[in-house]
Amino acid sequence: MTKKKTSVLSEGAPAARKPEQPKPPATPNPEAQDRRRERNRIAARKCRQRRQEYIDALEQHIRDLTAKLELYQCLHNASEDMTIITHNGLACKWENSRLSATIAMLSSIEPPAAPLQAPQPASEEFKCEEEEQLLLLRLHQQFSSSSSSSSEDEEPRPQQPSLEDGEQERSWEDEFWILNSEDEYDAPASE
């Protein structure tokens, strides 16, 4: 008995052969080539259109995000400005309340009674006290006139007391700094 030879590629199954495909003809059909070229042109055109639509969509997305970013930056800057304004407003309110408390305290103090002693020659210290009293009087008048008008109507300001000979007109800022410097120089200087 003779045995048949079988392929060892797969156990129990004979080797599968691929059917031979016919070779393309050496001279292809020109009509088939034209149809193939036309299909390729159409496919390439569709691919270019899809790519252009995708790029346009990405560019639009970038424009949208840029607009959002600008909006958020504007909102951030506005909130920073509001924070600064709020903090400055609080500082001004605190300063105003401090000044009004100082003026109220100073206005509650009665002027000193006339001295019973004989008048002494004016010293530098006495001149400074007179200037301070004039300054306090001016500040009190200005504060009274500004606090009496509740709105910002343009009312004429009361006239300040006339200046004496040799005295220069001071701005409210000078008077403010003189008042503040008064606190620093309350203690007599030791020699």
CSV table of C-alpha atoms in Angstrom, one decimal:
chain,number,residue,atom,x,y,z
A,1,MET,CA,0.0,0.0,0.0
A,2,THR,CA,1.2,3.3,-0.9
A,3,LYS,CA,0.4,6.4,1.0
A,4,LYS,CA,-0.6,9.7,-0.5
A,5,LYS,CA,1.6,12.6,0.3
A,6,THR,CA,-0.2,15.4,1.9
A,7,SER,CA,1.0,18.9,2.7
A,8,VAL,CA,2.1,19.5,6.3
A,9,LEU,CA,0.9,23.1,6.3
A,10,SER,CA,-2.3,22.3,8.0
A,11,GLU,CA,-3.1,19.1,9.8
A,12,GLY,CA,-5.7,17.1,8.1
A,13,ALA,CA,-6.5,19.7,5.4
A,14,PRO,CA,-4.9,19.7,2.0
A,15,ALA,CA,-2.9,22.8,1.1
A,16,ALA,CA,-5.1,25.6,-0.4
A,17,ARG,CA,-4.0,27.0,-3.6
A,18,LYS,CA,-4.7,30.6,-4.7
A,19,PRO,CA,-6.4,30.8,-8.0
A,20,GLU,CA,-4.2,32.5,-10.5
A,21,GLN,CA,-5.4,36.0,-11.5
A,22,PRO,CA,-5.3,36.9,-15.0
A,23,LYS,CA,-2.6,39.4,-15.9
A,24,PRO,CA,-3.7,42.8,-17.1
A,25,PRO,CA,-3.3,43.2,-20.8
A,26,ALA,CA,-0.1,44.9,-21.9
A,27,THR,CA,-2.1,47.6,-23.7
A,28,PRO,CA,-4.9,48.8,-21.4
A,29,ASN,CA,-8.2,49.9,-22.7
A,30,PRO,CA,-8.1,53.7,-23.2
A,31,GLU,CA,-11.7,54.1,-22.2
A,32,ALA,CA,-11.1,52.3,-18.9
A,33,GLN,CA,-8.1,54.6,-18.2
A,34,ASP,CA,-10.2,57.7,-18.9
A,35,ARG,CA,-12.9,56.5,-16.5
A,36,ARG,CA,-10.3,55.7,-13.8
A,37,ARG,CA,-8.6,59.2,-14.2
A,38,GLU,CA,-12.0,60.9,-13.9
A,39,ARG,CA,-12.8,59.0,-10.7
A,40,ASN,CA,-9.4,60.0,-9.3
A,41,ARG,CA,-10.0,63.6,-10.2
A,42,ILE,CA,-13.4,63.6,-8.5
A,43,ALA,CA,-12.0,61.9,-5.4
A,44,ALA,CA,-9.0,64.4,-5.2
A,45,ARG,CA,-11.4,67.4,-5.6
A,46,LYS,CA,-13.6,66.0,-2.7
A,47,CYS,CA,-10.6,65.5,-0.6
A,48,ARG,CA,-9.4,69.0,-1.2
A,49,GLN,CA,-12.9,70.4,-0.4
A,50,ARG,CA,-13.1,68.4,2.9
A,51,ARG,CA,-9.6,69.6,3.9
A,52,GLN,CA,-10.5,73.2,3.2
A,53,GLU,CA,-13.7,72.9,5.2
A,54,TYR,CA,-11.8,71.4,8.1
A,55,ILE,CA,-9.2,74.3,7.9
A,56,ASP,CA,-12.0,76.9,7.8
A,57,ALA,CA,-13.7,75.3,10.8
A,58,LEU,CA,-10.4,75.4,12.7
A,59,GLU,CA,-9.8,79.1,11.8
A,60,GLN,CA,-13.3,80.0,12.9
A,61,HIS,CA,-12.8,78.1,16.2
A,62,ILE,CA,-9.5,80.1,16.7
A,63,ARG,CA,-11.4,83.4,16.0
A,64,ASP,CA,-14.1,82.5,18.5
A,65,LEU,CA,-11.5,81.6,21.2
A,66,THR,CA,-9.6,84.8,20.5
A,67,ALA,CA,-12.8,86.9,20.9
A,68,LYS,CA,-13.5,85.0,24.2
A,69,LEU,CA,-10.0,85.7,25.5
A,70,GLU,CA,-10.3,89.4,24.7
A,71,LEU,CA,-13.6,89.5,26.5
A,72,TYR,CA,-12.2,87.8,29.5
A,73,GLN,CA,-9.2,90.1,29.5
A,74,CYS,CA,-11.5,93.1,29.4
A,75,LEU,CA,-13.6,91.7,32.3
A,76,HIS,CA,-10.4,91.0,34.3
A,77,ASN,CA,-9.1,94.5,33.7
A,78,ALA,CA,-12.4,96.1,34.6
A,79,SER,CA,-12.6,94.0,37.8
A,80,GLU,CA,-9.0,95.1,38.7
A,81,ASP,CA,-10.0,98.7,38.1
A,82,MET,CA,-13.1,98.3,40.3
A,83,THR,CA,-11.0,96.8,43.0
A,84,ILE,CA,-8.6,99.7,42.9
A,85,ILE,CA,-11.4,102.2,42.9
A,86,THR,CA,-13.1,100.4,45.8
A,87,HIS,CA,-9.9,100.3,47.9
A,88,ASN,CA,-9.2,104.0,47.1
A,89,GLY,CA,-12.7,104.9,48.1
A,90,LEU,CA,-12.3,103.0,51.4
A,91,ALA,CA,-9.1,104.9,52.1
A,92,CYS,CA,-10.7,108.2,51.3
A,93,LYS,CA,-13.7,107.4,53.5
A,94,TRP,CA,-11.3,106.4,56.3
A,95,GLU,CA,-9.4,109.6,55.9
A,96,ASN,CA,-12.5,111.7,55.8
A,97,SER,CA,-13.9,110.1,58.9
A,98,ARG,CA,-10.5,110.7,60.6
A,99,LEU,CA,-10.5,114.3,59.6
A,100,SER,CA,-14.1,114.9,60.6
A,101,ALA,CA,-13.4,113.4,64.0
A,102,THR,CA,-10.4,115.6,64.4
A,103,ILE,CA,-12.3,118.7,63.4
A,104,ALA,CA,-15.2,117.8,65.7
A,105,MET,CA,-12.8,117.4,68.6
A,106,LEU,CA,-11.1,120.7,67.8
A,107,SER,CA,-14.4,122.5,67.4
A,108,SER,CA,-15.6,121.2,70.8
A,109,ILE,CA,-12.6,122.8,72.5
A,110,GLU,CA,-13.4,126.3,73.7
A,111,PRO,CA,-10.9,129.0,73.1
A,112,PRO,CA,-8.7,129.8,76.1
A,113,ALA,CA,-9.9,132.6,78.4
A,114,ALA,CA,-8.0,135.9,78.2
A,115,PRO,CA,-4.9,135.8,80.4
A,116,LEU,CA,-5.0,137.6,83.7
A,117,GLN,CA,-1.4,138.6,83.5
A,118,ALA,CA,0.0,141.6,81.9
A,119,PRO,CA,0.7,141.1,78.2
A,120,GLN,CA,4.2,139.8,77.5
A,121,PRO,CA,6.2,140.5,74.4
A,122,ALA,CA,5.2,138.1,71.6
A,123,SER,CA,7.5,135.2,71.3
A,124,GLU,CA,7.8,132.8,68.4
A,125,GLU,CA,5.8,130.2,70.3
A,126,PHE,CA,2.9,132.6,70.8
A,127,LYS,CA,2.9,133.5,67.0
A,128,CYS,CA,2.7,129.8,66.1
A,129,GLU,CA,-0.3,129.4,68.4
A,130,GLU,CA,-2.0,132.3,66.8
A,131,GLU,CA,-1.4,130.9,63.3
A,132,GLU,CA,-2.7,127.5,64.4
A,133,GLN,CA,-5.8,129.1,65.8
A,134,LEU,CA,-6.4,131.0,62.6
A,135,LEU,CA,-5.8,127.8,60.6
A,136,LEU,CA,-8.2,125.8,62.8
A,137,LEU,CA,-10.8,128.6,62.4
A,138,ARG,CA,-10.4,128.5,58.6
A,139,LEU,CA,-10.6,124.7,58.5
A,140,HIS,CA,-13.7,124.7,60.7
A,141,GLN,CA,-15.4,127.3,58.5
A,142,GLN,CA,-14.5,125.3,55.3
A,143,PHE,CA,-15.6,122.0,56.9
A,144,SER,CA,-18.9,123.6,58.1
A,145,SER,CA,-19.6,125.0,54.7
A,146,SER,CA,-18.8,121.8,52.9
A,147,SER,CA,-20.8,119.6,55.3
A,148,SER,CA,-23.8,121.9,55.2
A,149,SER,CA,-24.3,121.4,51.5
A,150,SER,CA,-25.5,117.8,51.1
A,151,SER,CA,-25.3,117.8,47.3
A,152,GLU,CA,-22.6,119.0,44.9
A,153,ASP,CA,-24.5,122.1,44.0
A,154,GLU,CA,-22.3,125.0,42.9
A,155,GLU,CA,-22.8,127.4,45.8
A,156,PRO,CA,-20.4,130.2,46.4
A,157,ARG,CA,-17.9,129.4,49.1
A,158,PRO,CA,-17.8,131.6,52.1
A,159,GLN,CA,-15.0,134.2,52.2
A,160,GLN,CA,-12.0,133.3,54.2
A,161,PRO,CA,-10.8,135.8,56.9
A,162,SER,CA,-8.7,138.5,55.4
A,163,LEU,CA,-5.0,138.0,55.6
A,164,GLU,CA,-2.9,140.1,58.0
A,165,ASP,CA,0.2,142.0,56.8
A,166,GLY,CA,3.0,139.7,55.8
A,167,GLU,CA,0.8,136.5,56.0
A,168,GLN,CA,0.7,134.4,52.8
A,169,GLU,CA,-2.4,132.6,51.6
A,170,ARG,CA,-2.3,128.9,52.2
A,171,SER,CA,-4.0,126.1,50.3
A,172,TRP,CA,-6.1,123.5,52.1
A,173,GLU,CA,-3.3,121.0,51.5
A,174,ASP,CA,-0.8,123.3,53.4
A,175,GLU,CA,-3.3,123.6,56.3
A,176,PHE,CA,-3.9,119.8,56.3
A,177,TRP,CA,-0.1,119.1,56.6
A,178,ILE,CA,0.2,121.7,59.3
A,179,LEU,CA,-2.5,120.0,61.3
A,180,ASN,CA,-0.9,116.6,60.8
A,181,SER,CA,2.5,117.8,61.7
A,182,GLU,CA,1.0,119.2,64.9
A,183,ASP,CA,0.6,115.7,66.2
A,184,GLU,CA,4.3,115.0,65.7
A,185,TYR,CA,5.5,118.1,67.5
A,186,ASP,CA,3.3,118.1,70.5
A,187,ALA,CA,6.1,117.1,72.9
A,188,PRO,CA,8.4,120.0,73.7
A,189,ALA,CA,11.8,119.7,72.2
A,190,SER,CA,14.5,119.1,74.8
A,191,GLU,CA,17.6,121.2,74.5
